XYZ file of C-alpha atoms in Angstrom:
664
model
C 75.586 59.276 -27.281
C 76.108 58.703 -31.109
C 79.826 58.264 -30.672
C 79.225 55.464 -28.253
C 76.970 53.699 -30.581
C 79.132 53.911 -33.713
C 81.835 52.457 -31.746
C 79.548 49.505 -30.695
C 78.844 49.352 -34.240
C 82.490 49.312 -35.865
C 83.509 45.895 -34.878
C 80.716 43.938 -36.286
C 80.782 45.970 -39.823
C 84.265 45.009 -39.837
C 83.327 41.457 -39.212
C 80.750 41.423 -41.932
C 83.017 42.893 -44.571
C 85.325 39.880 -43.939
C 82.638 37.237 -43.934
C 81.534 38.679 -47.449
C 85.517 38.703 -48.528
C 86.294 35.354 -47.520
C 82.971 33.686 -48.847
C 84.141 34.821 -52.278
C 87.496 32.829 -51.390
C 85.820 29.434 -50.384
C 87.050 26.405 -52.343
C 84.500 23.982 -51.243
C 80.673 24.185 -49.926
C 80.498 27.188 -52.017
C 76.716 27.125 -52.029
C 76.637 27.267 -48.242
C 79.127 29.960 -48.143
C 77.074 32.029 -50.984
C 74.031 31.969 -48.937
C 76.112 33.119 -45.710
C 77.380 35.827 -47.875
C 73.688 36.960 -49.034
C 72.710 37.206 -45.807
C 75.793 38.828 -44.398
C 75.529 41.604 -47.097
C 72.075 42.523 -45.935
C 73.236 42.522 -42.361
C 75.981 44.740 -42.930
C 73.735 47.176 -44.785
C 71.545 47.340 -41.873
C 74.466 47.794 -39.702
C 75.739 50.832 -41.668
C 72.165 52.336 -41.831
C 72.284 51.982 -38.077
C 75.676 53.585 -37.741
C 74.200 56.841 -39.895
C 71.418 56.652 -37.456
C 73.489 56.342 -34.485
C 72.306 59.502 -32.927
C 68.587 58.241 -32.731
C 69.472 54.815 -31.648
C 67.961 53.860 -28.101
C 71.474 52.691 -26.171
C 70.282 49.973 -24.236
C 68.682 47.259 -26.800
C 71.378 48.749 -29.452
C 74.182 46.900 -27.008
C 72.182 44.081 -26.485
C 71.293 43.739 -30.161
C 74.748 44.310 -31.307
C 76.787 42.021 -29.072
C 74.584 39.048 -29.870
C 75.133 40.360 -33.967
C 79.027 40.149 -33.527
C 79.201 36.878 -31.971
C 77.023 35.403 -34.651
C 79.519 37.178 -37.508
C 82.552 36.024 -35.563
C 80.838 32.446 -35.994
C 80.053 32.746 -39.838
C 84.048 34.393 -40.084
C 85.105 31.336 -38.430
C 82.934 29.192 -40.903
C 83.861 30.461 -44.120
C 87.372 30.899 -43.310
C 87.802 26.984 -42.808
C 86.153 26.815 -46.530
C 89.036 28.267 -48.096
C 91.810 26.129 -49.976
C 94.709 25.018 -47.590
C 96.604 22.506 -49.679
C 96.920 19.191 -48.203
C 95.025 20.036 -45.096
C 91.749 20.503 -46.789
C 91.214 16.423 -46.745
C 90.967 16.998 -43.108
C 88.730 19.853 -42.610
C 85.190 18.509 -42.059
C 82.395 20.971 -41.703
C 78.763 19.607 -40.837
C 76.176 20.834 -42.886
C 74.070 21.535 -39.579
C 76.759 24.108 -38.794
C 76.105 26.003 -41.888
C 72.236 25.876 -41.348
C 72.740 27.142 -37.764
C 74.672 30.010 -38.799
C 72.254 31.049 -41.635
C 69.625 30.895 -38.897
C 71.309 33.171 -36.335
C 72.107 35.753 -39.138
C 68.469 35.799 -40.228
C 67.786 36.652 -36.339
C 70.481 39.407 -36.433
C 68.570 40.792 -39.256
C 65.386 40.867 -37.937
C 66.846 42.359 -34.506
C 68.833 45.190 -36.051
C 65.703 45.807 -38.433
C 63.482 45.852 -35.342
C 66.000 48.288 -33.534
C 65.904 50.655 -36.381
C 62.217 50.734 -36.375
C 61.960 51.057 -32.877
C 64.394 54.096 -32.826
C 62.983 55.845 -35.607
C 60.646 59.128 -34.981
C 57.149 58.422 -34.605
C 56.461 60.268 -37.888
C 58.517 57.977 -40.063
C 56.537 54.715 -38.580
C 53.297 55.644 -39.487
C 51.636 53.835 -36.825
C 53.659 50.521 -37.819
C 53.333 47.332 -35.618
C 56.810 46.871 -34.573
C 56.558 43.394 -33.450
C 59.064 41.408 -31.335
C 62.458 40.943 -32.634
C 64.108 37.250 -32.260
C 66.024 38.531 -29.393
C 62.865 38.569 -27.469
C 61.949 34.773 -27.816
C 63.403 34.096 -24.157
C 62.292 37.411 -22.795
C 59.485 39.018 -24.444
C 58.615 41.577 -21.661
C 62.157 43.214 -22.039
C 61.758 44.279 -25.639
C 57.994 45.717 -24.697
C 59.979 47.831 -22.101
C 62.589 48.495 -24.643
C 59.543 49.417 -27.253
C 58.020 51.905 -24.796
C 61.084 53.639 -23.533
C 62.346 54.318 -27.466
C 58.820 56.014 -27.981
C 59.520 57.835 -25.083
C 62.766 59.212 -26.259
C 61.525 59.897 -29.861
C 57.492 60.023 -29.802
C 55.159 62.630 -30.129
C 53.767 64.098 -26.931
C 50.593 61.841 -27.134
C 52.524 58.703 -27.831
C 54.966 59.396 -24.890
C 51.884 59.534 -22.677
C 50.589 56.450 -23.623
C 54.078 54.995 -23.262
C 54.495 56.425 -20.010
C 51.082 54.923 -19.107
C 52.358 51.572 -20.319
C 55.274 51.707 -18.095
C 52.941 52.540 -15.158
C 51.019 49.128 -15.817
C 54.086 47.010 -16.033
C 55.583 48.994 -12.821
C 52.435 48.245 -11.058
C 52.402 44.563 -12.082
C 55.704 43.133 -11.228
C 58.678 44.339 -9.379
C 60.871 43.010 -11.570
C 59.442 44.761 -14.625
C 60.144 48.098 -12.466
C 63.706 47.004 -11.949
C 64.047 46.149 -16.028
C 62.661 49.683 -16.601
C 65.199 51.233 -14.316
C 68.034 48.986 -15.827
C 67.133 49.673 -19.330
C 67.115 53.468 -18.976
C 63.657 54.564 -18.483
C 63.817 57.156 -15.595
C 65.738 59.487 -17.613
C 62.943 59.949 -20.476
C 60.236 59.697 -17.959
C 61.668 62.810 -15.816
C 62.166 64.674 -19.197
C 58.209 63.822 -19.752
C 57.263 65.034 -16.410
C 59.220 68.099 -17.101
C 58.183 68.906 -20.398
C 55.056 66.956 -22.013
C 51.210 67.748 -21.506
C 49.386 67.173 -18.583
C 48.112 63.399 -18.968
C 51.813 62.489 -19.781
C 53.205 64.450 -16.853
C 50.844 62.685 -14.589
C 51.726 58.902 -16.032
C 55.287 60.084 -15.969
C 55.337 61.107 -12.216
C 53.079 57.936 -11.546
C 55.725 55.680 -12.842
C 58.463 57.647 -10.971
C 56.592 56.603 -7.580
C 55.721 52.884 -8.617
C 59.703 52.625 -9.675
C 61.114 53.923 -6.522
C 60.308 50.112 -4.490
C 63.518 50.052 -2.919
C 66.342 51.731 -1.685
C 68.567 51.091 -4.689
C 65.996 52.187 -7.130
C 65.100 55.248 -5.171
C 68.980 56.262 -5.356
C 69.004 55.758 -8.883
C 65.972 57.958 -9.490
C 67.382 60.919 -7.166
C 70.648 60.758 -9.018
C 68.500 61.138 -12.314
C 67.505 64.636 -11.069
C 64.068 63.680 -9.769
C 64.084 66.530 -7.014
C 64.471 69.243 -9.494
C 61.795 68.070 -12.052
C 59.349 67.590 -9.070
C 60.196 71.112 -7.449
C 59.927 72.885 -10.728
C 56.066 70.946 -10.970
C 55.067 71.758 -7.414
C 56.008 75.334 -8.132
C 54.575 76.155 -11.633
C 52.609 72.663 -12.667
C 48.836 72.087 -12.714
C 47.370 70.771 -9.459
C 46.286 67.430 -10.902
C 50.051 66.638 -11.846
C 51.410 68.345 -8.457
C 48.707 65.589 -6.783
C 50.696 62.661 -8.361
C 54.281 64.565 -7.775
C 53.070 64.927 -4.237
C 52.205 61.035 -4.117
C 55.318 59.813 -5.714
C 57.563 61.994 -3.583
C 55.791 59.888 -0.455
C 56.591 56.403 -2.081
C 59.886 57.567 -2.886
C 60.695 58.893 0.870
C 58.631 55.957 2.374
C 61.162 53.261 0.680
C 64.431 55.146 1.219
C 64.885 57.850 3.896
C 68.068 58.893 2.575
C 66.322 60.864 -0.056
C 64.684 62.948 2.432
C 67.444 65.779 2.555
C 67.847 65.666 -1.217
C 64.187 66.606 -1.486
C 64.712 69.282 1.226
C 67.409 70.988 -0.526
C 65.499 71.514 -3.193
C 62.604 73.311 -1.449
C 60.100 70.398 -1.472
C 59.150 70.645 2.116
C 58.110 74.686 1.559
C 56.210 73.843 -1.488
C 54.318 71.149 -0.013
C 53.694 73.293 3.018
C 52.348 76.274 0.773
C 49.652 73.489 -0.299
C 48.517 73.065 2.965
C 48.344 76.476 3.786
C 46.404 77.438 0.862
C 43.013 78.123 1.756
C 43.471 76.587 5.072
C 44.689 79.725 6.732
C 44.367 83.247 5.907
C 47.499 84.825 3.867
C 48.568 81.495 2.711
C 51.018 82.888 0.128
C 53.204 84.159 3.182
C 53.267 80.819 4.665
C 56.970 80.070 3.796
C 59.763 78.506 6.057
C 60.743 81.824 8.124
C 64.472 82.466 9.332
C 65.262 81.892 13.119
C 64.885 85.558 13.686
C 61.728 86.000 12.564
C 60.448 82.879 14.269
C 61.817 84.199 17.667
C 59.742 87.405 17.096
C 56.792 85.254 16.052
C 57.079 83.358 19.507
C 57.493 86.207 21.454
C 54.312 87.794 20.307
C 52.196 84.544 20.393
C 53.712 84.260 23.962
C 52.479 87.563 25.033
C 48.932 86.705 23.581
C 49.094 83.456 25.421
C 49.921 84.890 28.790
C 46.860 87.264 28.683
C 43.941 86.701 30.562
C 41.546 85.811 27.877
C 43.872 83.113 26.533
C 43.983 81.464 29.836
C 40.480 81.055 29.984
C 40.433 79.666 26.544
C 41.995 76.785 27.719
C 38.939 75.189 29.294
C 36.400 76.507 27.010
C 34.844 74.382 24.545
C 32.637 76.864 22.738
C 33.099 77.735 19.206
C 32.714 80.938 17.622
C 31.441 81.645 14.002
C 34.249 83.460 11.805
C 34.724 83.927 8.298
C 37.300 81.357 6.950
C 38.693 80.169 3.757
C 37.214 76.736 4.176
C 33.701 78.011 4.623
C 33.599 76.291 8.452
C 33.414 77.172 11.918
C 36.775 77.282 13.664
C 37.500 77.035 17.907
C 38.145 80.695 18.842
C 41.209 79.604 20.155
C 42.782 78.442 16.722
C 41.018 81.763 15.389
C 42.926 84.020 17.535
C 46.211 81.944 16.861
C 45.673 82.627 13.278
C 44.592 86.261 13.708
C 47.651 86.811 15.756
C 49.998 85.286 13.535
C 48.551 87.372 10.626
C 48.830 90.571 12.850
C 52.618 89.830 13.316
C 53.427 89.156 9.728
C 51.671 92.466 8.594
C 54.110 94.289 11.065
C 57.248 92.328 9.202
C 56.119 93.506 5.763
C 57.726 96.526 4.029
C 56.043 100.095 4.205
C 54.001 101.429 1.791
C 56.726 102.802 -0.637
C 58.759 99.644 -0.430
C 55.508 97.489 -1.099
C 54.705 99.398 -4.265
C 58.068 98.772 -5.844
C 58.007 94.929 -4.580
C 54.737 94.190 -6.146
C 55.482 95.562 -9.479
C 57.146 92.202 -10.256
C 54.999 89.067 -9.975
C 56.035 86.864 -7.292
C 54.432 83.829 -9.228
C 54.791 82.049 -12.591
C 51.948 81.225 -14.457
C 51.701 77.952 -16.798
C 52.972 78.526 -20.113
C 50.318 79.552 -22.527
C 47.627 79.450 -19.740
C 46.855 83.410 -20.193
C 47.635 86.505 -21.827
C 50.424 88.957 -20.579
C 47.342 91.564 -20.062
C 45.376 89.018 -18.034
C 48.539 87.927 -16.022
C 48.908 91.730 -15.275
C 45.250 92.234 -13.999
C 45.458 88.948 -11.921
C 48.547 89.891 -10.470
C 46.931 93.247 -9.138
C 43.983 91.663 -7.876
C 46.130 89.296 -5.987
C 48.056 91.884 -4.408
C 44.552 93.784 -3.644
C 43.205 90.770 -1.875
C 46.030 88.831 -0.501
C 48.686 91.455 -0.015
C 51.018 88.996 -1.650
C 54.054 91.281 -1.278
C 57.394 90.274 -2.406
C 59.561 89.565 1.042
C 62.597 87.049 1.321
C 60.469 85.051 4.145
C 57.029 85.531 2.709
C 56.910 85.528 -0.740
C 56.613 81.965 -2.455
C 57.919 82.309 -6.121
C 55.752 80.186 -8.321
C 52.995 79.543 -6.417
C 50.120 79.991 -8.883
C 47.432 81.687 -6.207
C 44.754 82.697 -8.279
C 45.022 79.514 -10.832
C 44.369 77.138 -7.722
C 41.460 79.337 -6.538
C 39.330 78.060 -9.444
C 40.191 74.166 -9.116
C 37.540 71.966 -8.095
C 37.143 71.400 -4.128
C 37.899 67.612 -4.596
C 40.891 68.451 -6.321
C 42.013 70.929 -3.805
C 41.386 68.398 -1.075
C 43.493 65.588 -2.782
C 46.334 67.921 -3.329
C 46.102 68.647 0.731
C 45.716 64.756 1.383
C 49.033 64.258 -0.905
C 50.693 66.963 0.419
C 50.493 65.799 4.085
C 51.563 62.145 2.931
C 54.523 63.051 1.512
C 55.434 65.509 4.268
C 54.592 62.528 6.453
C 57.228 60.610 4.873
C 59.767 63.182 4.409
C 60.050 64.100 8.047
C 60.087 60.581 9.394
C 63.141 60.178 11.595
C 64.750 63.221 10.075
C 65.378 66.139 12.456
C 66.563 68.799 10.156
C 62.990 68.250 7.954
C 60.915 68.296 11.129
C 62.328 71.605 12.165
C 62.150 72.789 8.812
C 58.267 71.879 9.096
C 57.875 73.073 12.687
C 59.654 76.655 11.774
C 57.045 77.108 8.849
C 53.389 77.333 9.475
C 52.696 73.824 8.990
C 51.903 72.799 12.672
C 48.872 75.394 12.386
C 47.998 74.103 9.092
C 48.036 70.381 10.310
C 45.915 71.243 13.546
C 43.243 73.095 11.181
C 43.387 70.382 8.501
C 42.671 67.539 11.496
C 39.388 69.370 12.312
C 38.411 70.518 9.066
C 39.594 68.881 6.398
C 38.327 65.802 4.778
C 38.652 62.246 5.700
C 42.008 61.437 3.876
C 43.320 64.669 4.567
C 42.708 64.281 8.307
C 44.376 60.726 8.148
C 47.772 61.996 6.437
C 47.516 65.007 8.672
C 47.668 63.011 11.503
C 50.244 60.703 10.499
C 52.429 63.452 9.484
C 51.791 64.950 13.209
C 52.530 61.632 14.613
C 55.991 61.402 12.750
C 56.717 64.848 13.937
C 56.157 64.240 17.446
C 58.029 60.621 17.530
C 61.173 62.661 16.350
C 60.482 65.410 19.024
C 60.381 62.656 21.443
C 63.633 62.037 20.920
C 65.186 65.395 20.278
C 64.840 68.046 23.206
C 65.725 70.905 21.182
C 62.888 70.174 18.666
C 60.693 69.360 21.551
C 61.810 72.670 23.284
C 61.213 74.767 20.214
C 58.022 73.509 18.528
C 56.030 71.820 21.491
C 56.402 74.482 24.490
C 53.483 74.379 26.618
C 53.021 77.777 26.499
C 53.204 78.153 22.542
C 49.298 78.545 21.252
C 50.440 77.016 18.057
C 51.585 73.622 20.091
C 48.690 73.731 22.224
C 46.186 73.846 19.051
C 47.939 70.779 17.945
C 47.465 68.714 21.136
C 43.942 70.100 21.774
C 43.088 68.278 18.307
C 45.082 65.163 19.521
C 42.858 65.632 23.041
C 39.652 65.613 21.069
C 40.065 62.965 18.592
C 41.145 60.656 22.042
C 38.166 61.677 23.823
C 35.773 61.036 21.023
C 37.628 57.455 20.121
C 35.791 56.020 17.451
C 37.764 57.239 14.006
C 40.725 56.168 12.326
C 42.523 59.020 13.699
C 42.617 57.684 17.327
C 45.847 55.462 17.247
C 48.119 58.245 15.676
C 46.583 60.688 18.096
C 47.568 58.504 20.976
C 51.179 58.043 20.058
C 51.572 61.468 19.669
C 50.251 62.469 22.994
C 52.679 59.670 24.444
C 55.650 61.268 22.148
C 54.761 64.628 23.839
C 54.248 63.321 27.714
C 57.308 65.136 28.615
C 56.284 68.369 27.470
C 53.249 68.291 29.596
C 53.127 70.376 32.829
C 51.951 69.107 36.360
C 48.899 70.864 36.002
C 48.152 69.215 32.473
C 46.162 66.338 33.844
C 43.442 66.147 31.127
C 44.948 63.715 28.745
C 45.260 60.645 31.455
C 41.522 60.262 31.737
C 40.978 59.230 28.443
C 43.844 57.256 27.739
C 43.005 55.297 30.740
C 39.582 54.716 29.654
C 41.119 53.417 26.290
C 42.851 50.683 28.209
C 39.158 49.031 28.186
C 38.748 49.540 24.686
C 37.318 46.435 22.766
C 40.050 46.588 20.202
C 43.467 45.282 21.350
C 45.286 47.662 19.277
C 44.202 50.582 20.892
C 44.363 49.198 24.159
C 47.941 48.640 23.851
C 48.778 52.095 22.358
C 47.045 53.597 25.219
C 49.198 51.534 27.852
C 52.130 52.367 25.783
C 51.497 56.305 25.631
C 50.512 55.876 29.827
C 54.047 54.184 30.136
C 55.780 57.318 28.690
C 53.812 59.479 31.448
C 54.769 57.032 34.150
C 58.506 56.052 32.967
C 61.340 57.465 35.229
C 62.700 59.367 32.414
C 59.416 61.795 32.626
C 60.444 64.329 35.426
C 56.817 64.231 36.619
C 56.404 60.524 36.657
C 55.029 60.691 40.385
C 52.291 63.007 39.400
C 51.140 61.243 36.406
C 51.208 57.819 38.154
C 49.111 59.097 41.175
C 46.583 60.618 38.404
C 46.482 57.394 36.741
C 45.589 55.446 39.868
C 43.260 58.033 40.741
C 41.251 57.562 37.452
C 41.316 53.841 37.933
C 43.987 52.851 35.600
C 45.045 49.866 37.884
C 41.674 48.199 37.636
C 42.025 47.838 34.074
C 45.744 46.695 33.857
C 45.338 43.708 35.859
C 42.340 42.172 33.734
C 44.619 43.040 30.784
C 47.892 41.199 32.227
C 45.769 38.185 33.053
C 43.437 37.764 30.115
C 44.537 40.112 27.551
C 46.435 39.392 24.342
C 50.290 39.118 24.365
C 50.516 42.531 22.334
C 48.607 44.154 25.307
C 50.008 42.479 28.300
C 53.582 43.420 28.251
C 53.079 47.424 27.934
C 50.146 46.598 30.632
C 52.322 44.757 32.981
C 55.266 47.697 32.561
C 52.866 50.335 33.250
C 51.730 48.619 36.678
C 55.273 48.196 37.337
C 55.851 51.564 37.291
C 52.655 52.670 39.220
C 53.922 50.155 41.890
C 57.278 51.566 41.755
C 56.532 55.275 41.869
C 53.318 54.987 44.326
C 54.316 52.173 46.520
C 52.591 53.404 49.361
C 49.070 53.721 47.672
C 46.190 52.343 49.583
C 44.032 51.726 46.418
C 46.918 49.396 44.980
C 47.305 47.110 47.745
C 43.246 46.709 47.900
C 43.748 45.853 44.184
C 46.042 42.662 45.120
C 48.858 44.541 42.609
C 51.629 42.613 44.542
C 49.807 39.118 43.513
C 49.568 40.127 39.896
C 53.345 41.001 39.853
C 54.182 37.837 41.800
C 52.093 35.713 38.647
C 53.601 37.769 35.933
C 57.317 36.711 37.144
C 56.290 32.991 36.531
C 55.483 33.812 32.801
C 57.998 32.987 30.548
C 57.062 35.597 27.760
C 57.001 38.267 30.504
C 60.768 37.530 31.580
C 62.479 37.307 28.333
C 63.471 40.983 28.577
C 66.636 41.704 30.822
C 65.272 44.979 31.567
C 61.503 44.091 32.389
C 62.932 41.671 34.804
C 65.070 44.487 36.578
C 61.671 46.524 36.310
C 59.585 44.101 37.872
C 61.962 43.063 40.976
C 62.481 46.559 41.827
C 58.777 47.371 41.865
C 57.999 44.280 44.060
C 60.683 45.383 46.256
C 59.566 49.138 46.745
C 56.112 47.987 46.927
C 56.823 45.293 49.946
C 58.701 47.461 51.761
C 56.301 50.318 51.625
C 53.249 48.198 52.202
C 54.855 46.159 55.117
C 55.511 49.696 56.791
C 51.965 50.879 56.294
C 50.728 47.480 57.706
C 52.975 47.940 60.690
C 51.955 51.489 61.342
C 47.695 50.381 60.745
C 48.455 47.523 63.459
């Protein structure tokens, strides 16, 4: 950096020396040249001072200011050169007085700019809280110099000043997208990341919040990721204070939401694993062992869970709604089925741990890292001992979670812990959106089980973000057969627990979790067996909902049960008809809003096409409704819908005419 700045300063210093030299050689307009010389000498002294302090100068304003200064000195050099004696040519040289005044003013401005640059780049102790003001270069764009000032403080200020500067950048980035772009262009990301890594808690929070606000578009996120945000955020999620971790999880969610290509870099730095550990903490027992397992261990876990699920007791649990009281870290009651799943998983994990002799050796080294200066070495040893006794926190390549400060988290305020879970779930939601690899990592961990528990027992924001995360995972599973088979097997207890939570919400039908739950059920439509008919009635009931968006989502979900791609479409269509779905569809097609009309019309086509011999459909004048729909222009704009409706009419007319002949 110092060498670059010295190279930038070399040319203007040379120009300044030339101006001073030629000013002494002036043959006419000597007074004006003398004034230019005086201002140039002041400027040259400042430029040499800047060269000596080149290691401390903030590069971005240095380039802008020195470039402008170089142009001013070039103009001054041209002017004083004309004032030299050139014999006979002198009488033809005309220099307006205004030219001297203009150059003198520009030199004065350059002196002000370089002076400001030296002040803003000086260490905080040397400035003595001096008000920096705005340099002349800021006349056209004062906000740019304010950004320069805050970034310079981030580079050379004390910890408290850096925290304040980061807070100022947060305000600027929140107020205006263009200001955020300027912060990135002027090199603000690197010092913000450094503050997030090395600052105090307030400074870390402000820095992480600024990073989240700056990543508003793919280009900005790309630059932030290239600057090393993944390493810094991973370190904070592993070792930082929970208040800082909350902001970091939020920032990750913002970056991933605005640019999906950053999902893989975050996953490669163990961000998924660390976020899952926050979800699992105090959500399910033995949270410290809820790391992403290998495929081999997962197959063993799955085999034991399968064995448990096939027992008579687990089969009867499918239709039991009773809840049993159980000791749980969240001090709530859990359904007996959910408790069995957690208990069986824990029993399996205890069988996979090393034997006693191995354990004694493994626990000699702490498996988590405390924040620097938080506790004494003696206290660390005592707390590590307590952790091993109460939590069986063994060091194992699949179970240990390096850096997770379990004991420290336990004493956090419950509201802080709830907010941490909410932001962790939000981050996972955006990290797994459309990404098969990340979804596999999440489903191979215990995140599904955590999300299922939080969907029922968490705070409102925790529930919502958990529902949205599950919605994104099920959406990916809908289009990826391997993920669908591995994560959402109908016989898998964890998958069944997740689906049961969706069903409970859809049956209740009165909360903000309703729409993500409907979408998730629709995405999993191809995983349900023929005997699994409990999802159809509540979805059919929602067709009659007063909210058009809910009716639309219910129709879309039922379409996924009834579409030809679903192997059991005939069975599902019969179930929809038997529960009166067609009675809701016809009014929606005639009188519903357009967003509801289209999916309702498609669903009616599926019913007519797959169950054409239904007397129930014939009695409800389905054919008349289909005929009317073909005359509506907004229905017939899609070629696939046109093909579908004519196929449905054709089959329905054929079977109904046969039935009519048989009847007569």
